[in-house]
XYZ file of C-alpha atoms in Angstrom:
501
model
C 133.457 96.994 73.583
C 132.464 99.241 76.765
C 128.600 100.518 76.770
C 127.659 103.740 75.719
C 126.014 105.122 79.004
C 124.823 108.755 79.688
C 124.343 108.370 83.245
C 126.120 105.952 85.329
C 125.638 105.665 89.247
C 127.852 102.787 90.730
C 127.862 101.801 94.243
C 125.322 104.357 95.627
C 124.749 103.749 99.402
C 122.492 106.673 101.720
C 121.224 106.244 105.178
C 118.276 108.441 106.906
C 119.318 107.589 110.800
C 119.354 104.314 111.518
C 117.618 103.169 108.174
C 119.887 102.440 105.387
C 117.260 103.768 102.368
C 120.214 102.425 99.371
C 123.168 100.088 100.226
C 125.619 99.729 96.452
C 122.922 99.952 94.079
C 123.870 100.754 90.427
C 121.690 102.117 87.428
C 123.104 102.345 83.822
C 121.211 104.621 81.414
C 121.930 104.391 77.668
C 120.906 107.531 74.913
C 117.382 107.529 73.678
C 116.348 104.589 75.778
C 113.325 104.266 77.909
C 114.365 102.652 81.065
C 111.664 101.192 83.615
C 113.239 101.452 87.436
C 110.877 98.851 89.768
C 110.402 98.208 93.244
C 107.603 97.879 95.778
C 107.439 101.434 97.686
C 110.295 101.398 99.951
C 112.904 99.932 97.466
C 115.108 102.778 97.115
C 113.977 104.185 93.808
C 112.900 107.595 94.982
C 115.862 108.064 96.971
C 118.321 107.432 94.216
C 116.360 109.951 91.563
C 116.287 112.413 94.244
C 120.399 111.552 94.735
C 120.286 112.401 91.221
C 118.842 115.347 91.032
C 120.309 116.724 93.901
C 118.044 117.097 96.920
C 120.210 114.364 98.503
C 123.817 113.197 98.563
C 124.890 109.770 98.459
C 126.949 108.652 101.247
C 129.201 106.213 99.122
C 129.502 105.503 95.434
C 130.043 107.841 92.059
C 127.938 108.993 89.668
C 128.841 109.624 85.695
C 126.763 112.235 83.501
C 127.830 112.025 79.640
C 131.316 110.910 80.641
C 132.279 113.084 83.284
C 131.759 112.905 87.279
C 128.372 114.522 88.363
C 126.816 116.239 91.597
C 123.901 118.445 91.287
C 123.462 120.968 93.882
C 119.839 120.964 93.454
C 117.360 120.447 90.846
C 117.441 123.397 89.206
C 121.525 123.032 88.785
C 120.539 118.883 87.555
C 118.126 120.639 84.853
C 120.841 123.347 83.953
C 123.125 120.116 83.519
C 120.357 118.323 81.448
C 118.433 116.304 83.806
C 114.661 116.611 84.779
C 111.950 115.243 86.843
C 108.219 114.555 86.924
C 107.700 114.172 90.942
C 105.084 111.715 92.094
C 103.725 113.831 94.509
C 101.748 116.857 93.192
C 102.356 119.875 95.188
C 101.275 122.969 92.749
C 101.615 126.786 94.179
C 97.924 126.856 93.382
C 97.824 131.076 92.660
C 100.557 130.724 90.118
C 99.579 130.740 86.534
C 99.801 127.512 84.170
C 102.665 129.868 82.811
C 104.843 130.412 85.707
C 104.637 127.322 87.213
C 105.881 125.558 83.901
C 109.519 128.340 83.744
C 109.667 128.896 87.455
C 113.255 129.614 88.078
C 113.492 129.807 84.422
C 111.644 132.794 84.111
C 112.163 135.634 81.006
C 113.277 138.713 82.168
C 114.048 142.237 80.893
C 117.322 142.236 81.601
C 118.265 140.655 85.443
C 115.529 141.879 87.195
C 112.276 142.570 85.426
C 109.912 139.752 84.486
C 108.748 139.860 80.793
C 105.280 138.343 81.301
C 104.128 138.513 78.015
C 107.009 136.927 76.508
C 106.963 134.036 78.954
C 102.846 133.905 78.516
C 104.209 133.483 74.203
C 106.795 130.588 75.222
C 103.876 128.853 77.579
C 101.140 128.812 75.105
C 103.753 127.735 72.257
C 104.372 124.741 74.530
C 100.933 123.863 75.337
C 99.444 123.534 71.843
C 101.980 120.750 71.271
C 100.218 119.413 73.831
C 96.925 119.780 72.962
C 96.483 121.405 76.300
C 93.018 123.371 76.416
C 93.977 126.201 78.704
C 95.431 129.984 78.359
C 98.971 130.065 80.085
C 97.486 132.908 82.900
C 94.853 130.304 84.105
C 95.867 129.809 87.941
C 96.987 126.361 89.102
C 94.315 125.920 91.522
C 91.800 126.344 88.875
C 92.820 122.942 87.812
C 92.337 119.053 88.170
C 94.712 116.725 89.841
C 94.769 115.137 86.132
C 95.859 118.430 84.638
C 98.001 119.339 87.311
C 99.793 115.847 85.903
C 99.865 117.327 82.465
C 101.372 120.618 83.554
C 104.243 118.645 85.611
C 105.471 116.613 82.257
C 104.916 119.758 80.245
C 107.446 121.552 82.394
C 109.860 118.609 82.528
C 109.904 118.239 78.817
C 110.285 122.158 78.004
C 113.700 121.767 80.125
C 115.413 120.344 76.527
C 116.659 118.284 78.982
C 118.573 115.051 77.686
C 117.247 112.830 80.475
C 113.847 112.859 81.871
C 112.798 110.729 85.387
C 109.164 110.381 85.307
C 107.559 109.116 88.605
C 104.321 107.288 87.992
C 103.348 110.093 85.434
C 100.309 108.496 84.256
C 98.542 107.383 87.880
C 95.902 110.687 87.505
C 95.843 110.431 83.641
C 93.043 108.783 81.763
C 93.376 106.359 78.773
C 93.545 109.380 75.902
C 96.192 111.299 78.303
C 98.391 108.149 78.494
C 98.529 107.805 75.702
C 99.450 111.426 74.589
C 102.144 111.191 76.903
C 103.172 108.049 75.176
C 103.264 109.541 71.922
C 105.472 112.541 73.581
C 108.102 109.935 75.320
C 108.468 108.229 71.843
C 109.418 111.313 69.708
C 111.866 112.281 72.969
C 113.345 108.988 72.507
C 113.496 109.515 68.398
C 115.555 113.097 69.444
C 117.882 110.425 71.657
C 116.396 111.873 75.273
C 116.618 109.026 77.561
C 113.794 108.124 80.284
C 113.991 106.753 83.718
C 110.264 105.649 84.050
C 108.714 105.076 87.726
C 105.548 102.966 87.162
C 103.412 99.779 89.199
C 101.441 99.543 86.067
C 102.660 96.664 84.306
C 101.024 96.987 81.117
C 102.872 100.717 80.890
C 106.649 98.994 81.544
C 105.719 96.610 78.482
C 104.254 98.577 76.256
C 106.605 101.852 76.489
C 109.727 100.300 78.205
C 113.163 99.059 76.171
C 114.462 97.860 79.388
C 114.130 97.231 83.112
C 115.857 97.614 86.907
C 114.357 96.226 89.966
C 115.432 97.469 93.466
C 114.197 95.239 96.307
C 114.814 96.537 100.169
C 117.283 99.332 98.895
C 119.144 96.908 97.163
C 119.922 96.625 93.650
C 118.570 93.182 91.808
C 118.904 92.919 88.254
C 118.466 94.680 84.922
C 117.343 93.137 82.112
C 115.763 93.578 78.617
C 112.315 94.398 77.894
C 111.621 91.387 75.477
C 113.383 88.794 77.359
C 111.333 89.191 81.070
C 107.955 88.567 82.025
C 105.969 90.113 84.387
C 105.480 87.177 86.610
C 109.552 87.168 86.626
C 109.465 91.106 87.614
C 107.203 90.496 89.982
C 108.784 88.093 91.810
C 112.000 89.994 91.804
C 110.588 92.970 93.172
C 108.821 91.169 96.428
C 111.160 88.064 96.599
C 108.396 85.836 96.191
C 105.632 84.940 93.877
C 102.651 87.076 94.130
C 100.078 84.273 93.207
C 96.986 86.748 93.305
C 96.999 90.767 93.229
C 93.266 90.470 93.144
C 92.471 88.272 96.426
C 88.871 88.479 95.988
C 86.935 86.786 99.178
C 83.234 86.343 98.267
C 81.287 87.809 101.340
C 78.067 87.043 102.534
C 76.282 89.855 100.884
C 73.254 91.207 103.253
C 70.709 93.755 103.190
C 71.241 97.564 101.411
C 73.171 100.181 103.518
C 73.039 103.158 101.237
C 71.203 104.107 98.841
C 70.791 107.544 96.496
C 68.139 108.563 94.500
C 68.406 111.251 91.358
C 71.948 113.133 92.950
C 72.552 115.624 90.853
C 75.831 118.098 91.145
C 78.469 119.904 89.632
C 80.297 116.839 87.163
C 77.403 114.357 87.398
C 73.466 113.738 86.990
C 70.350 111.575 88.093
C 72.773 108.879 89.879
C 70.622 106.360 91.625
C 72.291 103.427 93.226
C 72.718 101.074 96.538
C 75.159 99.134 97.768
C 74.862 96.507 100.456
C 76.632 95.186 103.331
C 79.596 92.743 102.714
C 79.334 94.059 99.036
C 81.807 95.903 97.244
C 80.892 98.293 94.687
C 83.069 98.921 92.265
C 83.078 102.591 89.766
C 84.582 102.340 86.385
C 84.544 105.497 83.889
C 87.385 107.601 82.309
C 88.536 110.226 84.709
C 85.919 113.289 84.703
C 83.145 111.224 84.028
C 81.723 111.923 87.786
C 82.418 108.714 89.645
C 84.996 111.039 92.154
C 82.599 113.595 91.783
C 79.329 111.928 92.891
C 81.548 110.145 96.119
C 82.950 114.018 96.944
C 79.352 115.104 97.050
C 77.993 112.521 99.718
C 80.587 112.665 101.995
C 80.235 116.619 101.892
C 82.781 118.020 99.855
C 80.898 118.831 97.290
C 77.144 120.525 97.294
C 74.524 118.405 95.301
C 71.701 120.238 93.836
C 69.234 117.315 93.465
C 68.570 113.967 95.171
C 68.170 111.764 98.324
C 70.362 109.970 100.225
C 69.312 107.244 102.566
C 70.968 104.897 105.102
C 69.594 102.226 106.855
C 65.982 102.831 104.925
C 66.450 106.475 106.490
C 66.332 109.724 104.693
C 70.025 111.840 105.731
C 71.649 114.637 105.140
C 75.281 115.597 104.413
C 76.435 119.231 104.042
C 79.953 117.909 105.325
C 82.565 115.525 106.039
C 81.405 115.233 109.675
C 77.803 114.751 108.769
C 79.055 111.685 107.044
C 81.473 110.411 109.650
C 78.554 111.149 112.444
C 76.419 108.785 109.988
C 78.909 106.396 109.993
C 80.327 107.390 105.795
C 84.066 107.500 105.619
C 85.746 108.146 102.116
C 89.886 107.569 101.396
C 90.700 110.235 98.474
C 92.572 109.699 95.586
C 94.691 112.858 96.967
C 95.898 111.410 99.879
C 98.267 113.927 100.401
C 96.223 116.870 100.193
C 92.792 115.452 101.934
C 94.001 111.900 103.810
C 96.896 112.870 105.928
C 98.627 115.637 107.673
C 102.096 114.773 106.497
C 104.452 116.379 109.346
C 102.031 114.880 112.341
C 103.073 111.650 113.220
C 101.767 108.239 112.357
C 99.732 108.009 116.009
C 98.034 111.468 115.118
C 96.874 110.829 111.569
C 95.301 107.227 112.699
C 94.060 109.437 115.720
C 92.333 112.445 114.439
C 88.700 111.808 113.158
C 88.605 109.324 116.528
C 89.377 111.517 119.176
C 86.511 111.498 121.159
C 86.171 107.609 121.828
C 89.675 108.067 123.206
C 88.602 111.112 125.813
C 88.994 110.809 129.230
C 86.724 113.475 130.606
C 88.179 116.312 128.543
C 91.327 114.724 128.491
C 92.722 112.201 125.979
C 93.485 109.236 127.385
C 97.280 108.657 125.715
C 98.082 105.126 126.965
C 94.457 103.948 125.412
C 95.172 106.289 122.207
C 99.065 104.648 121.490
C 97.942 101.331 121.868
C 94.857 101.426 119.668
C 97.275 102.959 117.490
C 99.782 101.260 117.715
C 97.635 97.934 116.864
C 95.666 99.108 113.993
C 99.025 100.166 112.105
C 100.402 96.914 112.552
C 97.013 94.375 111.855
C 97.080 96.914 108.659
C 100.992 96.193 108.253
C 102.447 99.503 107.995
C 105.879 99.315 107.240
C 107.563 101.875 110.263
C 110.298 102.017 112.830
C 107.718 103.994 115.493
C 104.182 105.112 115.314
C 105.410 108.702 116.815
C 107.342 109.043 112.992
C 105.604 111.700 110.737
C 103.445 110.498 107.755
C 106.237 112.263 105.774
C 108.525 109.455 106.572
C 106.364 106.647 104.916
C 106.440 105.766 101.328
C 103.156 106.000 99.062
C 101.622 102.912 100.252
C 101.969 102.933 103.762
C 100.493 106.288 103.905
C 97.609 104.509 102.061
C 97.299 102.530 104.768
C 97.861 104.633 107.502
C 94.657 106.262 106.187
C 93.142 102.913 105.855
C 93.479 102.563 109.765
C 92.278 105.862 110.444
C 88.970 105.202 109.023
C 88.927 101.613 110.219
C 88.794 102.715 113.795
C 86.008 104.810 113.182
C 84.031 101.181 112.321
C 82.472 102.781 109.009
C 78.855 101.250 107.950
C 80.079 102.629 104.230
C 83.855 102.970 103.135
C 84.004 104.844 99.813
C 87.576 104.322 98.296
C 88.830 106.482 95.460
C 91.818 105.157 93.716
C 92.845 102.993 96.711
C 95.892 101.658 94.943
C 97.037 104.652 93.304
C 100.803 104.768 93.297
C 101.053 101.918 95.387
C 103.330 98.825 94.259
C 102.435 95.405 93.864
C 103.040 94.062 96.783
C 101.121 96.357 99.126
C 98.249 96.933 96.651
C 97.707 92.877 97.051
C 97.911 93.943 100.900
C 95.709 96.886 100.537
C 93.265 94.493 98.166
C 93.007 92.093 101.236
C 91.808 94.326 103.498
C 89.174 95.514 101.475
C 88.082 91.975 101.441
C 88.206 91.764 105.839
C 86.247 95.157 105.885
C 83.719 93.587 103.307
C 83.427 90.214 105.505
C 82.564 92.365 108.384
C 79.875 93.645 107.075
C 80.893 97.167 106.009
C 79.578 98.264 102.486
C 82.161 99.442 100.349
C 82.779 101.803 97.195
C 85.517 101.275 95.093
C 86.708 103.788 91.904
C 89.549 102.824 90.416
C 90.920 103.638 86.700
C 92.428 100.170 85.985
C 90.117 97.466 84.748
C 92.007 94.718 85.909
C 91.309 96.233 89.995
C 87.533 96.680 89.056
C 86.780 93.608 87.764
C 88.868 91.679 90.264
C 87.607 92.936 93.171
C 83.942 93.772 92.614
C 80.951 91.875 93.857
C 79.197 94.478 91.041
C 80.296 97.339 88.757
C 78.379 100.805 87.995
C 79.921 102.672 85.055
C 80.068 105.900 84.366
C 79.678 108.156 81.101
C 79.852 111.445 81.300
C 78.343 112.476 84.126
C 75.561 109.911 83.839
C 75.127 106.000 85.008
C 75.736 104.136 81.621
C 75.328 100.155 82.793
C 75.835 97.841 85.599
C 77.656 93.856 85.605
C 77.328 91.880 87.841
C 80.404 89.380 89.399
C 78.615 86.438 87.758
C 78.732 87.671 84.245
C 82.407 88.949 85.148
C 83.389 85.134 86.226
C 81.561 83.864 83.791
C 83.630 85.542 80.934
C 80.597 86.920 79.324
C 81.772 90.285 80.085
C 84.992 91.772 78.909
C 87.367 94.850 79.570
C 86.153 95.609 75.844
C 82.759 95.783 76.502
C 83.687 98.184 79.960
C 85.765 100.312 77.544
C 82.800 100.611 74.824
C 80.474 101.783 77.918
C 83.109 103.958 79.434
C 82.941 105.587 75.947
C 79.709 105.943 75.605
C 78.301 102.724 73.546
C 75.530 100.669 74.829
């Protein structure tokens, strides 16, 4: 008896250039399933949803929808066919409204030409109550968080009635309540027979909300199998072609004297934070998302104003009003927005490592080039970024070598404090155990760095100590030794993250 299969892609091959992206792979989608697609960052799997929803063409191999052939001459002709997508990468029209960014190109109109705002303000705010979603339908895009931004993205995908949905990490700005909201949502979609293609390096996401799995490797196609038959070690190890023995290579560094230290720093999102971190130490931040950790880190490296408090390095009083009064005092800070604040996506890969380290490369007044591509040139490849040339454009990398390439950035500036926010956000197994190394060589060098992450596991794996945050406020500290020593648990993080004592 043949499968039942809504979508079918056999044989899909594409080439950028020289680099063959997908060579045969094959993906076979069944009604009301939720179908986990795997692969470090490079495998393929963004290439074939965007085949699928039409922003590419294969250059070989078919593709089935509900029987029939399929091409989609864009996304907006894949959603009028019944397909939608929650992209990765954020990239809001900030001065639309929550409203029109959730029907653009599906606007409603007075006849063919005149928008009817208040009817499409009605279908918006219908929409976002079943989502719980505390915001009017005219509030403007750039009025909200990257988290939110999230939220509006799988709103608009799921108010397409589409009958198959490709979410791309959809949870890596949500926090735990978010998740699992969007949970709830995927489960009544699959209940209504809407199938899901689900993008995620979160393994405890692909077991808990996943039927079944496919794992690319190298733009390759590997092997599908069933949810309750795998385990992760045996995804894993398909993904990278090897065994990953340790995401979490900790390296205990010699831990020396404090770097930085803050006293009472009070801003907009947080209150009274007082804390130091020391060199060869890494610091890690745990807290739900919006309970200040970002917001603190924004504020001393000058995003943000504070209101209140001292910082000091070195035992000496500073001040930061912004970003280069912290890299002049030696403070660099990776953001969880790479995108928007880490890189300058259509300057190439020699530029971005370049920019914030111009002047040590100045000749005079001119920039000495040979000097600049070697140093370059070096630093992407001790960090291992995966790229034909340095002179490509950041646009050309996947997620996690653009992590790294603004890893190296700041590593040439030789930072006495590296604050990292989400370093591993988005980034697949294999290079967040890369990116999780290097963390560890910065530490043994003495720098003093500051980790936030949202998963657990990361904090307590990599952190010589952990702060938490509660809204806004410092609610405990654990040290490594209570962390090896089992006497602390991701339950006891949780109950603090929540507010218990």
């Amino acid at each position: 008896m043949a499968e039942n299969y809504i979508l079918e892609c056999s044989g899909i091959s594409k080439a950028f250039g020289g680099t063959q992206a997908l060579k045969d792979v094959q993906l076979h989608i069944r009604p009301g399933e939720v179908h986990a697609l795997l692969g470090e960052n490079g495998a393929g799997k963004s290439t074939l949803m965007k085949i699928i929803i039409g922003l590419y063409r294969q250059d070989e191999g078919s593709i089935t929808w509900n029987g029939k052939p399929y091409q989609a001459n864009g996304p907006v002709d894949a959603i009028n066919q019944g397909i939608s997508m929650i992209h990765q990468e954020l990239n809001p029209e900030p001065h639309l409204t929550i409203a029109e960014t959730i029907f653009l190109k599906r606007e409603s109109t007075v006849g063919k030409f005149f928008l009817n705002k208040k009817e499409q303000n009605k279908r918006a705010e219908e929409v976002l109550k079943k989502f719980d979603f505390p915001f009017a339908p005219t509030t403007l895009m750039k009025e909200l968080t990257l988290a939110q931004v999230q939220m509006i993205e799988i709103i608009k995908a799921v108010s397409c009635d589409a009958k198959l949905i490709i979410m791309d990490e959809p949870t890596s700005s949500l926090d735990s309540e978010e998740t699992e909201h969007l949970f709830r949502t995927i489960r009544d979609l699959k209940s209504k027979g809407v199938a899901i293609i689900y993008i995620s390096h979160r393994m405890e996401e692909i077991f808990e909300i996943c039927d079944r799995v496919s794992v690319f490797r190298d733009g390759t196609y590997v092997s599908s199998r069933d949810m309750d038959g795998v385990t992760r070690d045996e995804l894993v190890s398909m993904m990278v072609g090897r065994t990953v023995k340790n995401i979490f290579p900790k390296v205990d560094c010699k831990i020396g004297e404090p770097v930085f230290r803050v006293e009472g720093l009070s801003g907009k999102g947080f209150h009274d934070i007082s804390f130091e971190v020391r060199a060869g130490e890494i610091l890690g931040l745990s807290g739900l998302v919006g309970s200040g950790r970002s917001e603190t880190m924004r504020a001393i490296f000058g995003l943000d104003p504070l209101t209140s408090g001292k910082m000091y390095l070195d035992g000496k009083e500073i001040k930061i009003k912004k970003p280069r009064d912290a890299i002049k005092n030696g403070i660099c800070m990776v953001n969880e927005d790479r995108k928007g604040y880490g890189l300058c996506l259509q300057r190439s890969i020699r530029e971005n490592i370049s920019l914030p380290n111009l002047p040590e490369k100045q000749s005079g007044l001119l920039l000495n080039q040979k000097r600049e591509i070697k140093e370059c040139g070096d630093a992407a490849k001790m960090l291992t970024v995966k790229c034909a040339s340095i002179e490509h454009t950041g646009l050309s990398l996947s997620g996690g070598n653009q992590q790294k390439v603004v890893l190296a950035k700041w590593l040439m500036a030789n930072p006495k404090v590296l604050i990292l926010d989400e370093p591993t956000r988005g980034v697949d197994v294999g290079a967040k155990s890369d990116i999780h190394t290097l963390m560890c060589q910065f530490a043994a060098k003495g720098m003093a760095v500051i980790m936030i992450s949202s998963e657990l596991p990361e904090v307590m794996g990599m952190s010589d100590r952990i702060l938490i945050y509660h809204e806004g406020t410092l609610n405990g500290e654990i040290q490594r030794s209570e962390i090896l020593s089992e006497a602390v648990t991701q339950k006891h993080i949780l109950e603090k993250e929540f507010g218990g004592k």
